């Protein structure tokens, strides 16, 4: 043993002292790691993490969501693409029927739904919405040559076709509309067939924005502009609750999109029949930024 | 040399009569208080007083939010605790301790009683359940947009000069598209002798009306402003009379 080397006992003491100092530090680190894990667990992994997001959309609504030769198009589709591009993700569209829009999200079959999905107080309890990206009243579509229906009372005793899972059905269930013979078919296509081909229906009722889309592919049909029902439908991009940070990113992207010229360009490209029929279409269909703030990513509307 | 300080002033500083009759009286009062405080029969007196005040307050308990009784509750608690401590201290060695306990208890009892009386006279009275609604609901933006809220004489029995009103406004059908972001209500007072004070509030908002002199009934007009086609329900979720 060299004279300069410390005695063994002193060496042990030194090592023990270092170990005692290290223990609290290790405990603190473990605590910090556990806290970080717990905090991370409250917000699951971002929906945009891998850059691909599954989006439920309609396939039978020309102008809003339709599939032609395996390709999705329409305003719902364009809005989804633009908003997701802003958050660095790309949509992977899949078909979702109206009545399954909430279920595909809660069952984790889709990440988002962009399918003319109206924001309601009941739905906000179950799902988060980024929206509205468009607002529209419920209206009436008739055969172009049928001039019997001009005002709301003209529909008394007439057969009006709707399809399940929509707010259109809910609105027409009100007591003030009990004189209208409302009936349901499984989907929009069946109602269009009833109106156009078999003439079982005198009119089809759903949101005017959707109806104008139908007229783009069905020249024999037209929207009655002066008949609207209920309050304005506000369409939002829906997601399962628990992804609030992702929702807020979508909301911010939507605010920018609505405030830019892109919204008007994309809307008039997808739904070209609306600017032709309605001179105030931007005022009527474009949402206000305050409404986006009031309805986006909340459990109930902000008042 | 004789006399001097020793003769005339040597015992001056120790003489209790040096400051006059007041000092003698103070000394006597102090002795009486100490005698009374130390007397076995005085042990229970502060507690009996505190309990009596609590019981009387409890039997005449007015309505209103609990927070306004915070001061009364604190003082009542203090009086009971100090009085109980006095009772438990059976063989006091220091008169100052029991004296302080008794004094704090009595002062807290008196202070609590004054606080309680102040709340009874000027405190808030919750009359939410007594607001009557006149008019048909749901309200809309067209023909049916107005509603009247009424407070009758029994609700206004205790005079207060202001009314704070909170209104909930909700979609008539929560399964239909929501109208809440586009909805407000203008609320005006229709009571004679008081200004209308029209105020526009959002759903869940609160308005404070000055009622002025004593009124026998209060009528409030609620006028809804909402988007086309919206049908809303209005409900009074809070009506509190208070003094400004």
Coordinates of C-alpha atoms in Angstrom, one line a residue:
Chain A
X1 CA 0.0 0.0 0.0
X2 CA 1.4 3.3 -1.0
X3 CA 1.7 6.1 1.6
X4 CA -0.6 8.3 -0.4
X5 CA -3.5 5.8 -0.7
X6 CA -6.4 6.3 1.8
X7 CA -7.0 3.7 4.4
X8 CA -9.6 1.1 3.5
X9 CA -12.1 2.2 6.2
X10 CA -11.9 5.8 5.0
X11 CA -12.6 4.6 1.5
X12 CA -15.7 2.6 2.6
X13 CA -17.0 5.7 4.4
X14 CA -16.5 7.8 1.3
X15 CA -18.3 5.3 -0.8
X16 CA -21.2 5.0 1.7
X17 CA -21.5 8.7 1.9
X18 CA -21.8 9.0 -1.8
X19 CA -24.4 6.2 -1.8
X20 CA -26.5 8.0 0.8
X21 CA -26.4 11.2 -1.2
X22 CA -27.4 9.3 -4.4
X23 CA -30.5 7.6 -2.8
X24 CA -32.6 10.7 -2.5
X25 CA -31.6 11.8 -6.0
X26 CA -32.7 8.4 -7.4
X27 CA -36.0 8.5 -5.5
X28 CA -36.7 12.0 -6.9
X29 CA -35.9 10.8 -10.4
X30 CA -38.2 7.8 -10.0
X31 CA -41.0 10.1 -8.7
X32 CA -40.5 12.4 -11.6
X33 CA -40.6 9.5 -14.0
X34 CA -43.8 8.1 -12.4
X35 CA -45.4 11.6 -12.5
X36 CA -44.5 12.0 -16.1
X37 CA -46.0 8.6 -16.9
X38 CA -49.2 9.3 -15.0
X39 CA -49.6 12.7 -16.8
X40 CA -48.9 11.1 -20.1
X41 CA -51.5 8.5 -19.5
X42 CA -54.3 11.1 -19.1
X43 CA -53.9 12.2 -22.8
X44 CA -53.4 9.2 -25.1
X45 CA -51.0 9.3 -28.1
X46 CA -51.8 12.0 -30.6
X47 CA -54.1 10.9 -33.5
X48 CA -51.7 12.6 -35.8
X49 CA -48.6 10.8 -34.5
X50 CA -48.0 8.5 -37.5
X51 CA -49.1 11.1 -40.0
X52 CA -52.2 9.0 -41.2
X53 CA -55.7 9.6 -39.8
X54 CA -58.7 7.4 -40.5
X55 CA -61.7 9.6 -41.4
X56 CA -65.3 8.5 -41.7
X57 CA -67.1 10.2 -44.6
X58 CA -70.3 10.0 -46.6
X59 CA -70.3 8.3 -50.0
X60 CA -73.8 9.1 -51.2
X61 CA -74.0 12.9 -50.9
X62 CA -72.7 14.7 -54.0
X63 CA -71.1 18.1 -53.2
X64 CA -70.4 17.2 -49.5
X65 CA -69.2 13.5 -49.5
X66 CA -69.4 11.2 -52.4
X67 CA -67.4 8.3 -53.9
X68 CA -66.8 8.2 -57.7
X69 CA -64.6 5.5 -59.1
X70 CA -63.1 4.8 -55.6
X71 CA -62.3 8.4 -55.0
X72 CA -63.8 10.6 -52.3
X73 CA -64.8 14.1 -53.1
X74 CA -67.0 16.9 -51.8
X75 CA -66.7 19.8 -49.3
X76 CA -66.4 17.5 -46.2
X77 CA -63.5 15.8 -47.9
X78 CA -61.7 19.0 -49.0
X79 CA -62.1 20.6 -45.5
X80 CA -60.7 17.4 -43.9
X81 CA -57.7 17.4 -46.3
X82 CA -57.0 21.1 -45.7
X83 CA -57.3 21.0 -41.9
X84 CA -55.3 17.8 -41.5
X85 CA -52.6 19.1 -43.8
X86 CA -52.2 22.0 -41.4
X87 CA -51.5 19.7 -38.5
X88 CA -49.1 17.5 -40.5
X89 CA -51.4 14.6 -41.2
X90 CA -53.1 12.9 -44.1
X91 CA -56.7 11.5 -44.1
X92 CA -57.5 8.0 -45.0
X93 CA -61.2 8.1 -45.9
X94 CA -63.7 5.3 -45.2
X95 CA -67.4 5.2 -45.7
X96 CA -69.7 5.7 -42.7
X97 CA -73.5 5.6 -42.7
X98 CA -75.3 8.5 -41.0
X99 CA -76.6 6.4 -38.1
X100 CA -73.1 5.0 -37.3
X101 CA -71.2 8.3 -37.2
X102 CA -70.9 8.4 -33.4
X103 CA -70.4 4.6 -33.0
X104 CA -67.4 4.4 -35.3
X105 CA -65.7 6.9 -33.1
X106 CA -66.6 5.5 -29.7
X107 CA -65.7 1.9 -31.0
X108 CA -62.3 3.2 -32.2
X109 CA -63.1 2.2 -35.8
X110 CA -62.3 5.7 -37.1
X111 CA -60.2 8.6 -35.7
X112 CA -62.4 11.3 -37.1
X113 CA -65.7 11.7 -38.8
X114 CA -66.3 14.5 -41.3
X115 CA -69.7 13.6 -42.7
X116 CA -72.1 16.6 -42.5
X117 CA -72.3 15.8 -38.8
X118 CA -74.3 18.4 -36.9
X119 CA -73.1 19.7 -33.5
X120 CA -75.8 19.2 -30.9
X121 CA -75.7 19.6 -27.1
X122 CA -76.4 15.8 -26.7
X123 CA -73.6 14.9 -29.1
X124 CA -71.1 17.2 -27.4
X125 CA -71.5 15.2 -24.2
X126 CA -70.3 12.1 -26.0
X127 CA -67.9 13.5 -28.7
X128 CA -65.6 16.4 -29.3
X129 CA -66.1 18.5 -32.3
X130 CA -63.8 20.9 -34.2
X131 CA -66.3 23.2 -35.9
X132 CA -68.5 24.4 -37.4
X133 CA -66.8 24.3 -40.9
X134 CA -70.2 25.1 -42.5
X135 CA -73.7 26.0 -41.3
X136 CA -77.0 25.3 -43.1
X137 CA -80.7 25.2 -42.5
X138 CA -82.9 22.1 -43.1
X139 CA -84.8 22.5 -46.3
X140 CA -87.0 20.7 -48.9
X141 CA -86.1 19.3 -52.3
X142 CA -88.8 18.5 -54.9
X143 CA -89.1 17.5 -58.5
X144 CA -88.2 20.4 -60.8
X145 CA -91.5 20.4 -62.6
X146 CA -93.6 20.1 -59.4
X147 CA -94.7 23.6 -58.5
X148 CA -97.3 22.6 -55.9
X149 CA -94.9 23.3 -53.0
X150 CA -93.9 26.9 -52.6
X151 CA -94.5 27.7 -48.9
X152 CA -94.4 25.6 -45.7
X153 CA -98.1 25.0 -45.5
X154 CA -98.1 23.4 -49.0
X155 CA -96.4 20.4 -47.5
X156 CA -99.3 19.6 -45.2
X157 CA -100.6 16.1 -46.2
X158 CA -97.6 15.5 -48.5
X159 CA -95.2 12.6 -48.2
X160 CA -91.7 13.8 -47.2
X161 CA -88.8 11.3 -47.1
X162 CA -85.9 11.4 -44.6
X163 CA -83.3 8.9 -43.4
X164 CA -82.3 7.8 -39.9
X165 CA -79.5 9.1 -37.7
X166 CA -79.9 12.7 -38.8
X167 CA -81.1 15.9 -37.0
X168 CA -83.6 16.3 -39.9
X169 CA -85.7 13.5 -38.5
X170 CA -85.6 15.1 -35.0
X171 CA -86.7 18.5 -36.3
X172 CA -89.7 17.2 -38.2
X173 CA -90.8 15.2 -35.2
X174 CA -91.9 18.5 -33.6
X175 CA -95.6 19.1 -33.0
X176 CA -95.7 22.0 -35.4
X177 CA -94.9 19.6 -38.3
X178 CA -97.4 16.9 -37.4
X179 CA -99.5 17.6 -40.5
X180 CA -96.6 16.6 -42.8
X181 CA -96.5 12.9 -43.6
X182 CA -92.9 12.3 -42.8
X183 CA -91.5 8.8 -43.5
X184 CA -88.0 7.2 -43.3
X185 CA -86.0 5.3 -45.8
X186 CA -82.6 3.6 -45.0
X187 CA -80.5 6.2 -46.7
X188 CA -80.3 9.3 -48.9
X189 CA -80.2 7.3 -52.2
X190 CA -83.4 5.5 -51.4
X191 CA -85.2 8.9 -50.7
X192 CA -83.8 10.3 -54.0
X193 CA -85.1 7.2 -55.8
X194 CA -88.6 7.6 -54.1
X195 CA -88.7 11.3 -55.2
X196 CA -87.3 11.0 -58.7
X197 CA -88.1 7.6 -60.1
X198 CA -91.0 5.9 -58.2
X199 CA -92.6 9.3 -57.2
X200 CA -93.6 7.7 -53.8
X201 CA -92.3 10.9 -52.1
X202 CA -93.5 14.4 -52.8
X203 CA -90.3 15.9 -51.3
X204 CA -87.1 15.0 -49.6
X205 CA -86.0 16.9 -46.5
X206 CA -82.6 17.3 -45.1
X207 CA -80.0 20.1 -44.8
X208 CA -80.1 22.6 -47.7
X209 CA -76.4 22.2 -48.3
X210 CA -76.8 18.4 -48.9
X211 CA -79.9 19.0 -51.0
X212 CA -78.1 21.5 -53.3
X213 CA -75.4 18.8 -53.7
X214 CA -78.0 16.3 -54.8
X215 CA -79.4 18.7 -57.4
X216 CA -75.9 18.9 -59.0
X217 CA -76.1 15.3 -60.0
X218 CA -79.9 15.2 -60.4
X219 CA -81.0 18.0 -62.8
X220 CA -84.6 16.9 -62.4
X221 CA -84.7 18.0 -58.8
X222 CA -84.6 21.4 -57.2
X223 CA -84.4 23.0 -53.7
X224 CA -87.3 25.2 -52.6
X225 CA -85.4 28.2 -51.3
X226 CA -88.1 29.7 -49.1
X227 CA -88.9 26.7 -47.0
X228 CA -86.6 26.0 -44.0
X229 CA -87.1 24.0 -40.8
X230 CA -85.7 24.4 -37.4
X231 CA -82.4 26.1 -36.5
X232 CA -79.1 26.2 -38.4
X233 CA -77.2 23.0 -38.5
X234 CA -73.5 23.5 -37.6
X235 CA -71.2 20.8 -39.2
X236 CA -68.2 19.8 -37.2
X237 CA -65.3 17.3 -37.5
X238 CA -66.0 14.8 -34.7
X239 CA -63.6 12.7 -32.6
X240 CA -63.8 10.6 -29.5
X241 CA -63.3 12.4 -26.3
X242 CA -59.9 12.2 -24.7
X243 CA -57.9 13.8 -27.5
X244 CA -58.4 17.5 -26.5
X245 CA -55.0 18.6 -27.6
X246 CA -55.6 17.2 -31.1
X247 CA -59.0 18.8 -31.1
X248 CA -57.6 22.2 -30.3
X249 CA -55.0 21.8 -33.1
X250 CA -57.8 21.1 -35.5
X251 CA -59.9 24.0 -34.2
X252 CA -57.0 26.4 -34.7
X253 CA -56.4 25.1 -38.2
X254 CA -60.1 25.5 -38.9
X255 CA -60.1 29.1 -37.7
X256 CA -57.3 29.9 -40.0
X257 CA -59.0 28.1 -42.9
X258 CA -62.4 29.8 -42.4
X259 CA -60.7 33.2 -42.1
X260 CA -58.8 32.7 -45.4
X261 CA -60.0 32.8 -49.0
X262 CA -59.6 29.0 -49.3
X263 CA -63.0 28.4 -47.6
X264 CA -65.0 30.3 -50.2
X265 CA -62.9 28.8 -53.0
X266 CA -63.3 25.2 -51.8
X267 CA -67.0 25.7 -51.0
X268 CA -68.0 27.1 -54.3
X269 CA -65.9 24.4 -56.1
X270 CA -67.6 21.5 -54.3
X271 CA -71.1 23.0 -54.0
X272 CA -71.2 25.2 -57.2
X273 CA -75.0 25.1 -57.2
X274 CA -75.3 27.2 -54.0
X275 CA -73.6 30.4 -55.2
X276 CA -75.8 30.2 -58.3
X277 CA -79.0 30.0 -56.3
X278 CA -78.1 32.1 -53.2
X279 CA -76.5 35.5 -53.7
X280 CA -75.7 35.7 -50.0
X281 CA -74.2 32.2 -49.8
X282 CA -71.1 33.3 -47.9
X283 CA -73.1 34.9 -45.1
X284 CA -75.5 32.0 -45.0
X285 CA -73.1 29.0 -45.0
X286 CA -69.8 30.3 -43.7
X287 CA -69.4 30.0 -39.9
X288 CA -68.2 32.8 -37.7
X289 CA -64.9 32.4 -35.8
X290 CA -66.9 33.1 -32.5
X291 CA -69.1 30.2 -33.3
X292 CA -66.1 27.9 -33.8
X293 CA -64.7 29.0 -30.4
X294 CA -68.1 28.4 -28.8
X295 CA -68.6 24.9 -30.1
X296 CA -65.1 23.4 -30.6
X297 CA -63.5 20.9 -28.2
X298 CA -66.0 21.4 -25.4
X299 CA -68.4 19.3 -23.3
X300 CA -71.1 21.9 -23.7
X301 CA -71.4 25.1 -25.8
X302 CA -69.6 28.1 -24.4
X303 CA -72.2 30.9 -23.8
Chain B
X1 CA -30.2 67.5 56.5
X2 CA -33.4 65.7 57.2
X3 CA -36.6 65.1 55.2
X4 CA -36.0 65.5 51.5
X5 CA -37.0 62.7 49.3
X6 CA -37.1 60.1 52.1
X7 CA -39.7 62.0 54.1
X8 CA -42.0 63.2 51.5
X9 CA -41.6 61.0 48.5
X10 CA -40.0 57.7 49.6
X11 CA -43.3 55.7 49.7
X12 CA -45.0 57.7 47.0
X13 CA -44.4 55.2 44.2
X14 CA -45.7 52.3 46.2
X15 CA -48.8 54.1 47.4
X16 CA -52.0 52.9 45.5
X17 CA -53.7 56.1 46.3
X18 CA -51.1 58.1 44.5
X19 CA -53.2 58.3 41.3
X20 CA -56.4 59.1 43.0
X21 CA -59.8 57.5 43.4
X22 CA -59.9 56.0 39.9
X23 CA -57.1 53.7 40.7
X24 CA -58.8 52.5 43.8
X25 CA -62.0 51.9 41.8
X26 CA -60.2 50.0 39.1
X27 CA -58.5 47.9 41.6
X28 CA -61.8 47.0 43.3
X29 CA -63.4 46.2 40.0
X30 CA -60.5 44.0 39.1
X31 CA -60.8 42.2 42.4
X32 CA -64.6 41.7 41.9
X33 CA -64.1 40.3 38.4
X34 CA -61.3 37.9 39.5
X35 CA -63.5 36.8 42.4
X36 CA -66.4 36.2 40.0
X37 CA -64.3 34.5 37.4
X38 CA -62.8 32.2 39.9
X39 CA -66.1 31.4 41.5
X40 CA -67.2 27.8 40.8
X41 CA -70.7 28.9 39.7
X42 CA -69.3 31.2 37.0
X43 CA -67.7 28.2 35.2
X44 CA -70.9 27.4 33.3
X45 CA -72.1 30.8 32.6
X46 CA -70.3 31.6 29.3
X47 CA -71.2 28.2 28.0
X48 CA -74.9 28.7 28.9
X49 CA -74.9 32.1 27.2
X50 CA -73.2 30.8 24.0
X51 CA -75.6 27.8 23.8
X52 CA -78.6 30.1 24.3
X53 CA -77.5 32.3 21.5
X54 CA -76.9 29.3 19.2
X55 CA -80.3 27.8 20.0
X56 CA -82.1 31.2 19.5
X57 CA -80.3 31.7 16.2
X58 CA -81.1 28.2 15.0
X59 CA -84.8 28.6 15.7
X60 CA -85.0 31.9 13.8
X61 CA -82.7 30.8 11.0
X62 CA -83.4 32.9 7.9
X63 CA -83.0 31.7 4.3
X64 CA -80.0 32.6 2.1
X65 CA -76.6 31.3 1.0
X66 CA -74.5 29.7 3.8
X67 CA -71.5 31.8 3.1
X68 CA -73.1 34.9 4.6
X69 CA -73.2 33.1 8.0
X70 CA -69.4 32.6 8.0
X71 CA -68.7 35.3 10.5
X72 CA -71.5 34.2 12.8
X73 CA -70.4 30.6 12.6
X74 CA -66.8 31.5 13.4
X75 CA -67.7 33.6 16.4
X76 CA -70.3 31.1 17.6
X77 CA -67.6 28.3 17.3
X78 CA -65.1 30.5 19.1
X79 CA -67.5 31.3 21.9
X80 CA -68.5 27.6 22.4
X81 CA -64.8 26.4 22.3
X82 CA -63.6 29.0 24.8
X83 CA -66.6 28.5 27.1
X84 CA -66.1 24.7 27.0
X85 CA -62.4 25.2 27.8
X86 CA -63.4 27.3 30.8
X87 CA -65.8 24.6 32.0
X88 CA -63.1 21.9 31.7
X89 CA -60.6 24.0 33.6
X90 CA -61.9 23.0 37.1
X91 CA -59.1 24.1 39.3
X92 CA -57.7 27.2 37.7
X93 CA -54.3 28.1 39.0
X94 CA -54.1 31.4 37.1
X95 CA -57.0 33.8 37.2
X96 CA -55.8 35.4 34.0
X97 CA -56.3 32.2 32.0
X98 CA -59.9 31.6 33.0
X99 CA -60.6 35.3 32.9
X100 CA -59.4 35.5 29.3
X101 CA -61.4 32.4 28.3
X102 CA -64.6 33.8 29.9
X103 CA -64.0 37.2 28.4
X104 CA -63.3 35.9 24.8
X105 CA -66.3 33.6 25.1
X106 CA -68.7 36.4 26.1
X107 CA -67.3 38.8 23.5
X108 CA -67.5 36.2 20.8
X109 CA -71.1 35.4 21.8
X110 CA -72.1 39.1 21.7
X111 CA -70.2 39.6 18.4
X112 CA -71.8 36.4 16.9
X113 CA -75.3 37.6 17.9
X114 CA -74.7 41.0 16.3
X115 CA -73.4 39.3 13.1
X116 CA -76.5 37.1 13.0
X117 CA -78.8 40.0 13.5
X118 CA -77.0 41.9 10.7
X119 CA -77.6 38.9 8.3
X120 CA -81.2 38.7 9.4
X121 CA -81.8 42.4 8.6
X122 CA -79.6 42.9 5.5
X123 CA -78.5 39.4 4.4
X124 CA -79.4 37.6 1.2
X125 CA -82.7 35.7 0.9
X126 CA -83.0 32.9 -1.6
X127 CA -86.4 33.2 -3.4
X128 CA -85.6 31.0 -6.4
X129 CA -88.4 28.6 -5.6
X130 CA -90.9 31.4 -5.3
X131 CA -90.4 32.8 -8.8
X132 CA -93.5 32.2 -11.0
X133 CA -93.3 32.1 -14.8
X134 CA -96.0 33.6 -17.0
X135 CA -96.0 32.8 -20.7
X136 CA -95.6 29.8 -22.9
X137 CA -92.4 28.0 -23.6
X138 CA -90.3 27.3 -25.6
X139 CA -89.5 30.8 -26.7
X140 CA -88.4 31.6 -30.3
X141 CA -87.2 34.5 -32.3
X142 CA -90.6 35.3 -33.8
X143 CA -94.1 35.2 -32.2
X144 CA -93.2 33.7 -28.8
X145 CA -90.2 35.6 -27.6
X146 CA -91.3 37.1 -24.3
X147 CA -91.8 35.7 -20.8
X148 CA -92.7 37.3 -17.5
X149 CA -91.2 36.3 -14.1
X150 CA -93.2 37.2 -11.0
X151 CA -92.3 37.5 -7.3
X152 CA -95.4 37.9 -5.1
X153 CA -95.8 39.5 -1.7
X154 CA -94.9 36.5 0.5
X155 CA -91.5 36.3 -1.2
X156 CA -90.9 40.0 -0.5
X157 CA -92.0 39.9 3.1
X158 CA -88.6 40.8 4.4
X159 CA -87.6 44.1 2.8
X160 CA -84.5 44.2 0.6
X161 CA -83.6 46.8 -2.0
X162 CA -82.1 44.6 -4.8
X163 CA -82.8 41.3 -6.6
X164 CA -80.1 39.2 -8.2
X165 CA -81.5 36.9 -11.0
X166 CA -79.7 34.1 -12.8
X167 CA -81.3 32.6 -15.9
X168 CA -80.5 29.3 -17.6
X169 CA -81.3 29.2 -21.3
X170 CA -81.2 25.9 -23.1
X171 CA -82.1 24.3 -26.4
X172 CA -85.7 23.1 -26.2
X173 CA -84.5 19.9 -27.9
X174 CA -80.9 19.0 -27.0
X175 CA -80.9 16.5 -29.8
X176 CA -81.5 19.2 -32.4
X177 CA -78.8 21.7 -33.6
X178 CA -77.7 23.9 -30.8
X179 CA -78.6 27.6 -30.7
X180 CA -76.8 28.6 -27.6
X181 CA -73.9 30.6 -29.2
X182 CA -76.4 32.8 -30.9
X183 CA -78.8 33.3 -28.0
X184 CA -79.1 36.2 -25.5
X185 CA -82.0 37.6 -23.4
X186 CA -82.9 41.2 -22.5
X187 CA -84.2 41.3 -19.0
X188 CA -86.2 44.3 -17.7
X189 CA -87.9 45.2 -14.5
X190 CA -91.6 46.0 -14.8
X191 CA -92.2 47.1 -11.2
X192 CA -93.8 50.5 -10.5
X193 CA -91.5 52.9 -8.8
X194 CA -88.4 51.2 -10.0
X195 CA -86.4 51.9 -13.2
X196 CA -86.6 49.2 -15.9
X197 CA -82.8 48.7 -16.0
X198 CA -82.9 46.6 -19.2
X199 CA -79.9 44.3 -19.3
X200 CA -78.8 41.8 -22.0
X201 CA -77.4 38.5 -20.6
X202 CA -76.1 35.3 -22.2
X203 CA -77.4 31.9 -21.1
X204 CA -76.4 31.3 -17.5
X205 CA -75.9 35.0 -17.0
X206 CA -76.8 37.0 -13.9
X207 CA -78.5 40.4 -13.6
X208 CA -78.8 42.6 -10.5
X209 CA -81.9 44.9 -10.3
X210 CA -82.3 47.7 -7.8
X211 CA -85.8 47.5 -6.4
X212 CA -85.7 50.8 -4.5
X213 CA -88.4 51.4 -1.9
X214 CA -90.4 48.5 -0.5
X215 CA -92.3 46.8 -3.3
X216 CA -95.2 44.4 -3.0
X217 CA -94.7 42.5 -6.3
X218 CA -91.8 42.2 -8.7
X219 CA -92.4 41.7 -12.5
X220 CA -89.6 40.9 -14.8
X221 CA -89.8 40.8 -18.6
X222 CA -87.5 38.3 -20.4
X223 CA -87.2 38.9 -24.1
X224 CA -85.3 36.3 -26.1
X225 CA -82.9 37.1 -29.0
X226 CA -81.9 34.0 -31.0
X227 CA -81.2 32.8 -34.5
X228 CA -84.0 31.9 -37.0
X229 CA -85.8 28.7 -36.2
X230 CA -84.3 28.3 -32.7
X231 CA -86.6 27.3 -29.8
X232 CA -85.3 27.8 -26.4
X233 CA -86.3 27.1 -22.8
X234 CA -85.7 29.7 -20.1
X235 CA -85.5 28.8 -16.4
X236 CA -84.7 30.8 -13.3
X237 CA -81.8 29.1 -11.6
X238 CA -81.2 31.8 -9.0
X239 CA -83.2 34.6 -7.5
X240 CA -81.7 36.3 -4.4
X241 CA -83.0 39.3 -2.6
X242 CA -80.3 41.4 -0.9
X243 CA -79.4 44.9 0.2
X244 CA -77.0 46.9 -1.9

